[in-house]
Short mmCIF file of C-alpha atoms in Angstrom, two decimals:
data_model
loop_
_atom_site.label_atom_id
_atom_site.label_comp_id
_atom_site.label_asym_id
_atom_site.label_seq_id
_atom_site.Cartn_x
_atom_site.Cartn_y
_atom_site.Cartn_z
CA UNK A 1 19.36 -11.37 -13.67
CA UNK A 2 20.56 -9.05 -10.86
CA UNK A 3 18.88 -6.60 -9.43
CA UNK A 4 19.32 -3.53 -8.08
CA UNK A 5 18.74 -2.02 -4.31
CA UNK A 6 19.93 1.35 -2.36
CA UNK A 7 23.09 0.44 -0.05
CA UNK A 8 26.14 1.53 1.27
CA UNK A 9 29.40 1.49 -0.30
CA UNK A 10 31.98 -0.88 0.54
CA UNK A 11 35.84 -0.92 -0.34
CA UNK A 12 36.94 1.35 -2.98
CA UNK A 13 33.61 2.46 -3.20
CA UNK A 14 33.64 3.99 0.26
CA UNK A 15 34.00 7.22 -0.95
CA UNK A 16 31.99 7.26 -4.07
CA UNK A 17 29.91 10.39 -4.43
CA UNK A 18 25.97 9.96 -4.73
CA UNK A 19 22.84 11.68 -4.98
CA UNK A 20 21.37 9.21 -2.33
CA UNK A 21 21.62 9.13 1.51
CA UNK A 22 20.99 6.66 3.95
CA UNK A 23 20.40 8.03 7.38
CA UNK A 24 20.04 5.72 10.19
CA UNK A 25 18.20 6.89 13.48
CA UNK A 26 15.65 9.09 11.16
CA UNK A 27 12.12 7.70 10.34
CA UNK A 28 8.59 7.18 11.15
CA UNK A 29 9.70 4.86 14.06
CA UNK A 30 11.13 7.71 16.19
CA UNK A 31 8.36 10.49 15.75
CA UNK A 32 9.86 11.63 12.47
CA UNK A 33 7.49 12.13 9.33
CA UNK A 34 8.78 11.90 5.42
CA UNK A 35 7.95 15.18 5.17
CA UNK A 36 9.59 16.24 8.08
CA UNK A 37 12.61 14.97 6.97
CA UNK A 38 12.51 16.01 3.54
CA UNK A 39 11.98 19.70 4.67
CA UNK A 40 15.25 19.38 6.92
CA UNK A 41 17.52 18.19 4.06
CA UNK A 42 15.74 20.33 1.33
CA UNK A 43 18.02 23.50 2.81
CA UNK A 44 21.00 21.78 1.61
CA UNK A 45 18.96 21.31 -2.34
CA UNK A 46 16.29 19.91 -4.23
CA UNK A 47 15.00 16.50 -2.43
CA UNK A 48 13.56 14.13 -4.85
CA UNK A 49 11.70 11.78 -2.22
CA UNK A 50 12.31 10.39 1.10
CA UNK A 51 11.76 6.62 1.20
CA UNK A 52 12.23 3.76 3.54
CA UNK A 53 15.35 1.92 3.87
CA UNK A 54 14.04 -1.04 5.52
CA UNK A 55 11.04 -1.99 7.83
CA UNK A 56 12.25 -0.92 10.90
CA UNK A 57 10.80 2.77 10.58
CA UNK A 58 13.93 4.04 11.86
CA UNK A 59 16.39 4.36 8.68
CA UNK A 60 15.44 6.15 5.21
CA UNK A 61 16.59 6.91 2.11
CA UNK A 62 16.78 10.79 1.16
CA UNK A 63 17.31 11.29 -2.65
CA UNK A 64 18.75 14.42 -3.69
CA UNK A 65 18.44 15.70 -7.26
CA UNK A 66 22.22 16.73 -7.02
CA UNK A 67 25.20 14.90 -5.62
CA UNK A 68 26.63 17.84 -4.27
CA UNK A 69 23.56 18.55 -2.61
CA UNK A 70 23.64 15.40 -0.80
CA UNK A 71 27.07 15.81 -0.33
CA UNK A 72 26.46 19.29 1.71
CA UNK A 73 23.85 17.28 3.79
CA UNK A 74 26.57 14.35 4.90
CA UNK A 75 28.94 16.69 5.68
CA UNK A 76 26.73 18.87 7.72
CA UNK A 77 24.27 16.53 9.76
CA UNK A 78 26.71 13.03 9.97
CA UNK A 79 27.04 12.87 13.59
CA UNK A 80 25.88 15.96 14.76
CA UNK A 81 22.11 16.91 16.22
CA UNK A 82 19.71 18.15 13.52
CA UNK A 83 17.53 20.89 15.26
CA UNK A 84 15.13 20.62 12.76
CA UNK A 85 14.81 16.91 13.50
CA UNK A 86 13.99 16.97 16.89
CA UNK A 87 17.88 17.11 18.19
CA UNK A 88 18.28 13.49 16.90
CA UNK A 89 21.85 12.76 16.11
CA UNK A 90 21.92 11.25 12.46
CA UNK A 91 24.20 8.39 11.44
CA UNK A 92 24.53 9.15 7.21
CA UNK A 93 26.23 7.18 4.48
CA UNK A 94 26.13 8.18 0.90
CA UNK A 95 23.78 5.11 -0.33
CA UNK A 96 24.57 3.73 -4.07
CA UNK A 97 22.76 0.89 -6.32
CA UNK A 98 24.36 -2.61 -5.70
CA UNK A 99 22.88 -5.78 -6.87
CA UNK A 100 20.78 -8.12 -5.07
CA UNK A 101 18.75 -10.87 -5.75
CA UNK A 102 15.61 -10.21 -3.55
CA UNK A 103 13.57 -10.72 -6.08
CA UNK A 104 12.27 -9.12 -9.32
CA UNK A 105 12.04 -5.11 -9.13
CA UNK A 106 8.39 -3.84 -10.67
CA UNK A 107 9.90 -1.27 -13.24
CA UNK A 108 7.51 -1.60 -16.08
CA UNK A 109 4.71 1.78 -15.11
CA UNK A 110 6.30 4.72 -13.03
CA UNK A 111 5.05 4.30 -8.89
CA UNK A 112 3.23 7.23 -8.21
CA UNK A 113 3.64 8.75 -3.86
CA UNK A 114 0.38 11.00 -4.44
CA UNK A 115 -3.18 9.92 -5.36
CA UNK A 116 -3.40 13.00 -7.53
CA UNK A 117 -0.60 11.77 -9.34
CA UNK A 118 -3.06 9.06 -10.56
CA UNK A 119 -5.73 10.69 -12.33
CA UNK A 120 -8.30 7.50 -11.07
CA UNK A 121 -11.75 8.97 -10.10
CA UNK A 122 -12.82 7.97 -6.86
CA UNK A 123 -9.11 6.36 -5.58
CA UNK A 124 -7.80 8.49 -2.04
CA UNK A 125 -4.93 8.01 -0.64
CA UNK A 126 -4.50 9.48 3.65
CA UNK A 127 -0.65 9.21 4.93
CA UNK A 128 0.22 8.38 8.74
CA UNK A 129 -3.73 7.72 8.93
CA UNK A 130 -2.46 6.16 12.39
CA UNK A 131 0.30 7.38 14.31
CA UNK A 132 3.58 4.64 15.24
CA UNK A 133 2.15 3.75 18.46
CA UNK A 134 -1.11 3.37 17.44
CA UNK A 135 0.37 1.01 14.83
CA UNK A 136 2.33 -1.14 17.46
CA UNK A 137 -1.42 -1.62 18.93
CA UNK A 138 -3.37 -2.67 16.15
CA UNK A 139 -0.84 -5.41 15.02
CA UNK A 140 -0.29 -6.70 18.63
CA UNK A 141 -4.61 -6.50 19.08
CA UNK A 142 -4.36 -8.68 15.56
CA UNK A 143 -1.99 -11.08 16.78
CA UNK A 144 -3.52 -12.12 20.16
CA UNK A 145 -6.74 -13.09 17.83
CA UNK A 146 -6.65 -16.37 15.10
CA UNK A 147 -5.31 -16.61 12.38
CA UNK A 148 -6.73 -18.29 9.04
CA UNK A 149 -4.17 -19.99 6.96
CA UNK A 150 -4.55 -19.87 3.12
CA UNK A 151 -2.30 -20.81 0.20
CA UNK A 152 0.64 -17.71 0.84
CA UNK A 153 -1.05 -15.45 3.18
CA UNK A 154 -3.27 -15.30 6.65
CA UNK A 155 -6.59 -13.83 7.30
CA UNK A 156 -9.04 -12.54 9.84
CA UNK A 157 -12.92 -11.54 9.65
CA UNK A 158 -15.01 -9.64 11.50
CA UNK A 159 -18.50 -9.02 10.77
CA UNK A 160 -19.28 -11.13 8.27
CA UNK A 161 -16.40 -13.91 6.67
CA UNK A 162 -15.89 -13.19 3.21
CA UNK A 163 -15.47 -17.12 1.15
CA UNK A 164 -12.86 -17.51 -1.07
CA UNK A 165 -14.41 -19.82 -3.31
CA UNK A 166 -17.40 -18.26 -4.27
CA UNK A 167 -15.66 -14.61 -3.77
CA UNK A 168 -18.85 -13.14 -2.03
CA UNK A 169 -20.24 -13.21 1.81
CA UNK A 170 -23.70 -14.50 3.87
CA UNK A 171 -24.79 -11.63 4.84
CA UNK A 172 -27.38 -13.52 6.94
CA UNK A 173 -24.66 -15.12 8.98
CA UNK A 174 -22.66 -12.18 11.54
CA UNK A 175 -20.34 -12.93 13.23
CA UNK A 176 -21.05 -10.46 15.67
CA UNK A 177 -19.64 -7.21 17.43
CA UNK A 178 -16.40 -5.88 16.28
CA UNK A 179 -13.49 -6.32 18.72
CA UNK A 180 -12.45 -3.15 20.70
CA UNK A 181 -10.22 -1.82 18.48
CA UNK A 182 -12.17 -1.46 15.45
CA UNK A 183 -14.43 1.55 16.40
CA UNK A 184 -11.71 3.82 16.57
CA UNK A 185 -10.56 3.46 13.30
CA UNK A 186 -14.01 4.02 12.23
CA UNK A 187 -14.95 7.25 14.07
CA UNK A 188 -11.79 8.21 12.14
CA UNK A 189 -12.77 6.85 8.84
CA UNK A 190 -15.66 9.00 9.12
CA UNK A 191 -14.16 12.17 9.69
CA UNK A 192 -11.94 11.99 6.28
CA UNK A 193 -12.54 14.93 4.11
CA UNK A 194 -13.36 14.92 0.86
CA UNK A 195 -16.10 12.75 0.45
CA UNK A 196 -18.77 13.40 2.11
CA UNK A 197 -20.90 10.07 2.15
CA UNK A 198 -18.17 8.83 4.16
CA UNK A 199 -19.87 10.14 7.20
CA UNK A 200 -23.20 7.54 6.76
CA UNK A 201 -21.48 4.68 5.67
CA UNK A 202 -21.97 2.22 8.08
CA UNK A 203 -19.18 -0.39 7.20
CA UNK A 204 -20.13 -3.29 8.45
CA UNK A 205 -16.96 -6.20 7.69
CA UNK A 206 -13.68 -6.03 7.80
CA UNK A 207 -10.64 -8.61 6.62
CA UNK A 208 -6.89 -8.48 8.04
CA UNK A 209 -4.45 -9.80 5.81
CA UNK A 210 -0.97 -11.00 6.51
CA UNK A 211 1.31 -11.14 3.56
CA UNK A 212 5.10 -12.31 3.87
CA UNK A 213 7.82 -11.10 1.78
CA UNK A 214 7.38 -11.49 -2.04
CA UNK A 215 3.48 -12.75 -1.45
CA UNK A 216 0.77 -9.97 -3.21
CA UNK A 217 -2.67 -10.25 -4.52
CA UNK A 218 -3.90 -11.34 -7.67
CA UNK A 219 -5.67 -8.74 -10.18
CA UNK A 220 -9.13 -8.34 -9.05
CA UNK A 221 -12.21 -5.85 -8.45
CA UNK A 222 -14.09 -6.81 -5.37
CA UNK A 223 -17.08 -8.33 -6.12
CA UNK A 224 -19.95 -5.16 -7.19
CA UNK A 225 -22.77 -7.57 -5.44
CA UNK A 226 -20.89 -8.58 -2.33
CA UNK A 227 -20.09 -5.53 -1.30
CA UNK A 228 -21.41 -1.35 -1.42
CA UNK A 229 -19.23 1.44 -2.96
CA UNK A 230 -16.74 2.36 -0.23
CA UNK A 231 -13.53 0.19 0.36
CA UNK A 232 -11.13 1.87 3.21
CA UNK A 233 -7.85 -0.26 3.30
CA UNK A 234 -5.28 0.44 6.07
CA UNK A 235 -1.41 -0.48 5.35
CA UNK A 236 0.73 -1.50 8.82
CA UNK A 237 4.03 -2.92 8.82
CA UNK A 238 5.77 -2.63 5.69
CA UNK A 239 5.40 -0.62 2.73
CA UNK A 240 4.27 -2.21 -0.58
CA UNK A 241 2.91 -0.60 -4.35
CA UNK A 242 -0.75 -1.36 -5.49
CA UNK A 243 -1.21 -1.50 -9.33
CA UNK A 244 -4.27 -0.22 -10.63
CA UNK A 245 -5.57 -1.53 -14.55
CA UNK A 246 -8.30 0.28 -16.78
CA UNK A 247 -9.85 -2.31 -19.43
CA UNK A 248 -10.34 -0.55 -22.76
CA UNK A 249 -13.96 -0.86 -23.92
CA UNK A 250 -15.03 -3.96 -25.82
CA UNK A 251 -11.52 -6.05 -24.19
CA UNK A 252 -12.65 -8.20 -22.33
CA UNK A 253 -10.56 -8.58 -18.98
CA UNK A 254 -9.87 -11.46 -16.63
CA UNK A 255 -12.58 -13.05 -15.02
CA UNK A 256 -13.52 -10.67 -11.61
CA UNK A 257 -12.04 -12.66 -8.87
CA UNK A 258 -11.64 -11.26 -5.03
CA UNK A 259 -8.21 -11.89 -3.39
CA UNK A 260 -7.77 -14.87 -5.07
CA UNK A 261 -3.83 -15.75 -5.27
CA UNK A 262 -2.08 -17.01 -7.96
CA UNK A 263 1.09 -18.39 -8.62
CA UNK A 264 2.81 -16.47 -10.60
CA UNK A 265 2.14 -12.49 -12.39
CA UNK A 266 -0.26 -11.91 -14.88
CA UNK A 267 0.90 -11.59 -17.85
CA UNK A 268 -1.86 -10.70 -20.51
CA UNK A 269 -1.27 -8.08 -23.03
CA UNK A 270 -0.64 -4.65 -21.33
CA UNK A 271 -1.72 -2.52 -24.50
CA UNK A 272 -5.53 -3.77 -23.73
CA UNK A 273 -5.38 -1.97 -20.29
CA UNK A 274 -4.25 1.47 -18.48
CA UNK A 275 -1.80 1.01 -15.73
CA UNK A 276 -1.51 2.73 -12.67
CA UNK A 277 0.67 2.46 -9.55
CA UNK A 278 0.74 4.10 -6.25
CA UNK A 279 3.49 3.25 -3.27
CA UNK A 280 1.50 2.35 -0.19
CA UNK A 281 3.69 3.39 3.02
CA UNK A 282 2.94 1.89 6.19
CA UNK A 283 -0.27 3.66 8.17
CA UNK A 284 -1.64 5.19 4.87
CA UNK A 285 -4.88 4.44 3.98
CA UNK A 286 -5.98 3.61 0.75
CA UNK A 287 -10.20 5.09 -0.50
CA UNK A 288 -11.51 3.04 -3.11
CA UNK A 289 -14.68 4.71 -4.52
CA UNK A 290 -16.88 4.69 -7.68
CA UNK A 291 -14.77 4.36 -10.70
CA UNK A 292 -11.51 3.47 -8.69
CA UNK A 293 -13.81 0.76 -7.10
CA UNK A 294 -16.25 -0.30 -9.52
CA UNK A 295 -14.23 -0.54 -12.63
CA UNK A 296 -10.08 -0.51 -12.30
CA UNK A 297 -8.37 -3.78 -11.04
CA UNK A 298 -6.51 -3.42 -8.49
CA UNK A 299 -3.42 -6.01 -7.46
CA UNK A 300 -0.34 -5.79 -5.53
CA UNK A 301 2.82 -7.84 -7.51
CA UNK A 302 4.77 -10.61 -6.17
CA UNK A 303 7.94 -8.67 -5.21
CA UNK A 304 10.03 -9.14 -2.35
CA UNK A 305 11.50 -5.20 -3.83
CA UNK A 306 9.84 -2.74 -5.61
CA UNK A 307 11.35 0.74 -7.89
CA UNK A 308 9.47 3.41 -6.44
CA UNK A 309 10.88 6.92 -8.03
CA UNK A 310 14.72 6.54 -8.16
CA UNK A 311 14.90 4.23 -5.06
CA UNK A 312 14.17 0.47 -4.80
CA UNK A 313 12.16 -0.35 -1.45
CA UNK A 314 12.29 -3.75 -0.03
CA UNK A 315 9.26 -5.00 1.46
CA UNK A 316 9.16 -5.99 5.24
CA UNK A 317 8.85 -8.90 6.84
CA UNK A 318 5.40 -8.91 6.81
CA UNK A 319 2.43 -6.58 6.01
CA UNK A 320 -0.36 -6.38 7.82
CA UNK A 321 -3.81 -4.76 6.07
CA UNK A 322 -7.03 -3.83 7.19
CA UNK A 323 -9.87 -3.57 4.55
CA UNK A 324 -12.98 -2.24 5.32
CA UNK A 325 -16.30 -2.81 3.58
CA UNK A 326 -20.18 -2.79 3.85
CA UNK A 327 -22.07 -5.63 2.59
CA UNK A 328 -23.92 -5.32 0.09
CA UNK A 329 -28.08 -6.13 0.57
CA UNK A 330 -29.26 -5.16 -2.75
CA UNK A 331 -27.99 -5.79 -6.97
CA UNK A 332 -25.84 -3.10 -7.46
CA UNK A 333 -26.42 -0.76 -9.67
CA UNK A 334 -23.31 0.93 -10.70
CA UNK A 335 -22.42 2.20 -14.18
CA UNK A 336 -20.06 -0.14 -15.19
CA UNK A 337 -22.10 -3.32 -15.89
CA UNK A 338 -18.75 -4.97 -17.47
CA UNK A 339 -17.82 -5.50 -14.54
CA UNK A 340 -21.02 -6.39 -12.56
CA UNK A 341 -21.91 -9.92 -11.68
CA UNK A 342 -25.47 -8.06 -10.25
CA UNK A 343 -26.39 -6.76 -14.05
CA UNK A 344 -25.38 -9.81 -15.60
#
């Protein structure tokens, strides 16, 4: 079955009207923010969403509500300097659906940009957490270090080494100091506002993950004995969604596994469960706390594209998180003992 994906028009098609714009030389990857951009093409109308093009950082998608609105926008900034961009010169095309076959396009629960959009106690979500630059520093810090091989993806640990098999950690064997570039994030991490036990927290482990195009993570919670009630993941590189799923009391969901991949999507009845997605842009960082931690799965689908809004986002070619956690020292005691290994 095709698919569908933002592009520009070719042939007769070259000057078909749309509602969508692709502007090259606009993005995160030259100093300019989503919002920034959506504020400079909201004088010409109503802008549904700015979203990336590709994984470069330097080409986006701006989604009018009106074609003549994005019409108005072409005519005015194609070519010219935008003042309100910085002077940057934009290159724009009017950007329509075309078929691809990427891969299958997650258009089953509506992708949510906002974690208020949600309604998920306890689940945060912090855009541009860290700036491009600091970006470009954390992934090349990553890469000079090893790199684990598993099944579809590569790891790193730090702190303590979190085992796949029995999906929990020794938290008598560290693996010492944190390399130089961790404490920064952390200082940061516990300066974030609205929660204030962020600021004792002393996270003590942290796992970089490498996923290619198409490769996600199976439904899980992390394990409630392995690790305390804080989870801080960072996104770099390219953009992805994380699905989110709510067990109804007395179902019984899948067994509570911890980044354990599988082969293909699961595919269990979705009327047993609430569903939940959220759009993950690169350098946002993701809060998992109480109820969002404790008691929803969380999972990122096997797409190589995903539907987010009125766009469909391809993933990059590769993303890059960091997931930070303390170890846990004593049975949790959380209020959701359905899905506690410590109170069963």
């Amino acid at each position: 079955m095709g698919l569908a994906r933002f592009g520009r028009p070719k042939g007769a098609a070259e000057g078909q009207l749309s509602p969508n714009l692709f502007v090259a030389n606009c993005g995160p990857a030259v100093g300019l923010s989503h919002d920034a951009i959506a504020s400079a093409f909201g004088a010409f109308g109503q802008v549904k969403g700015v979203y990336a093009a590709d994984d470069t950082g330097a080409r986006v998608v701006v989604s009018f509500a009106e074609e003549a609105s994005a019409q108005n926008a072409l005519n005015a900034l194609h070519g010219r300097p935008c003042a309100h961009l910085g002077g940057r010169t934009l290159h724009i095309r009017y950007s329509v659906l075309q078929p691809t076959s990427l891969g299958r396009v997650n258009d089953s629960v509506e992708v949510s940009l906002l974690d208020s959009e949600l309604n998920i106690p306890g689940l945060y979500l912090f855009h541009d957490f860290v700036t491009a630059e600091e970006e470009e520093e954390l992934l090349a810090a990553v890469d000079e270090r090893p790199w684990k091989n598993l099944a579809k993806r590569r790891v790193q640990h730090y702190g303590y080494e979190f085992c796949y098999e029995t999906r929990n950690v020794d938290s008598k064997k560290n693996l010492g100091s944190f390399p130089a570039f961790v404490p920064p994030i952390l200082e940061r991490i516990s300066m974030l506002p609205k929660r204030e036990d962020v600021e004792t927290i002393a996270l003590d482990q942290l796992t970089v993950n490498e996923y290619p195009p198409g490769v996600g993570l199976s439904p899980h919670i992390d394990t409630h004995s392995a690790f305390e009630g804080l989870i801080f993941s960072l996104s770099l590189a390219g953009p992805c969604i994380m699905e989110f799923r709510r067990y109804f009391e007395g179902d019984r969901p899948p067994r509570t596994s911890s980044s354990i991949d599988i082969e293909t999507e699961n595919s269990e009845n979705n009327s047993n469960f609430l569903r939940r997605a959220v759009y993950l842009p690169p350098r946002s960082l993701l809060l998992l706390s109480g109820e969002a931690r404790y008691a929803w799965h969380h999972y990122i689908p096997h797409h190589k594209v995903d539907k987010v809004k009125d766009s469909v986002i391809r993933r990059g070619s590769r993303r890059v998180s960091f997931t930070f956690r303390k170890v846990r020292t004593t049975p949790c005691q959380c209020e959701f003992p359905q899905y506690c290994d410590s109170q069963r």
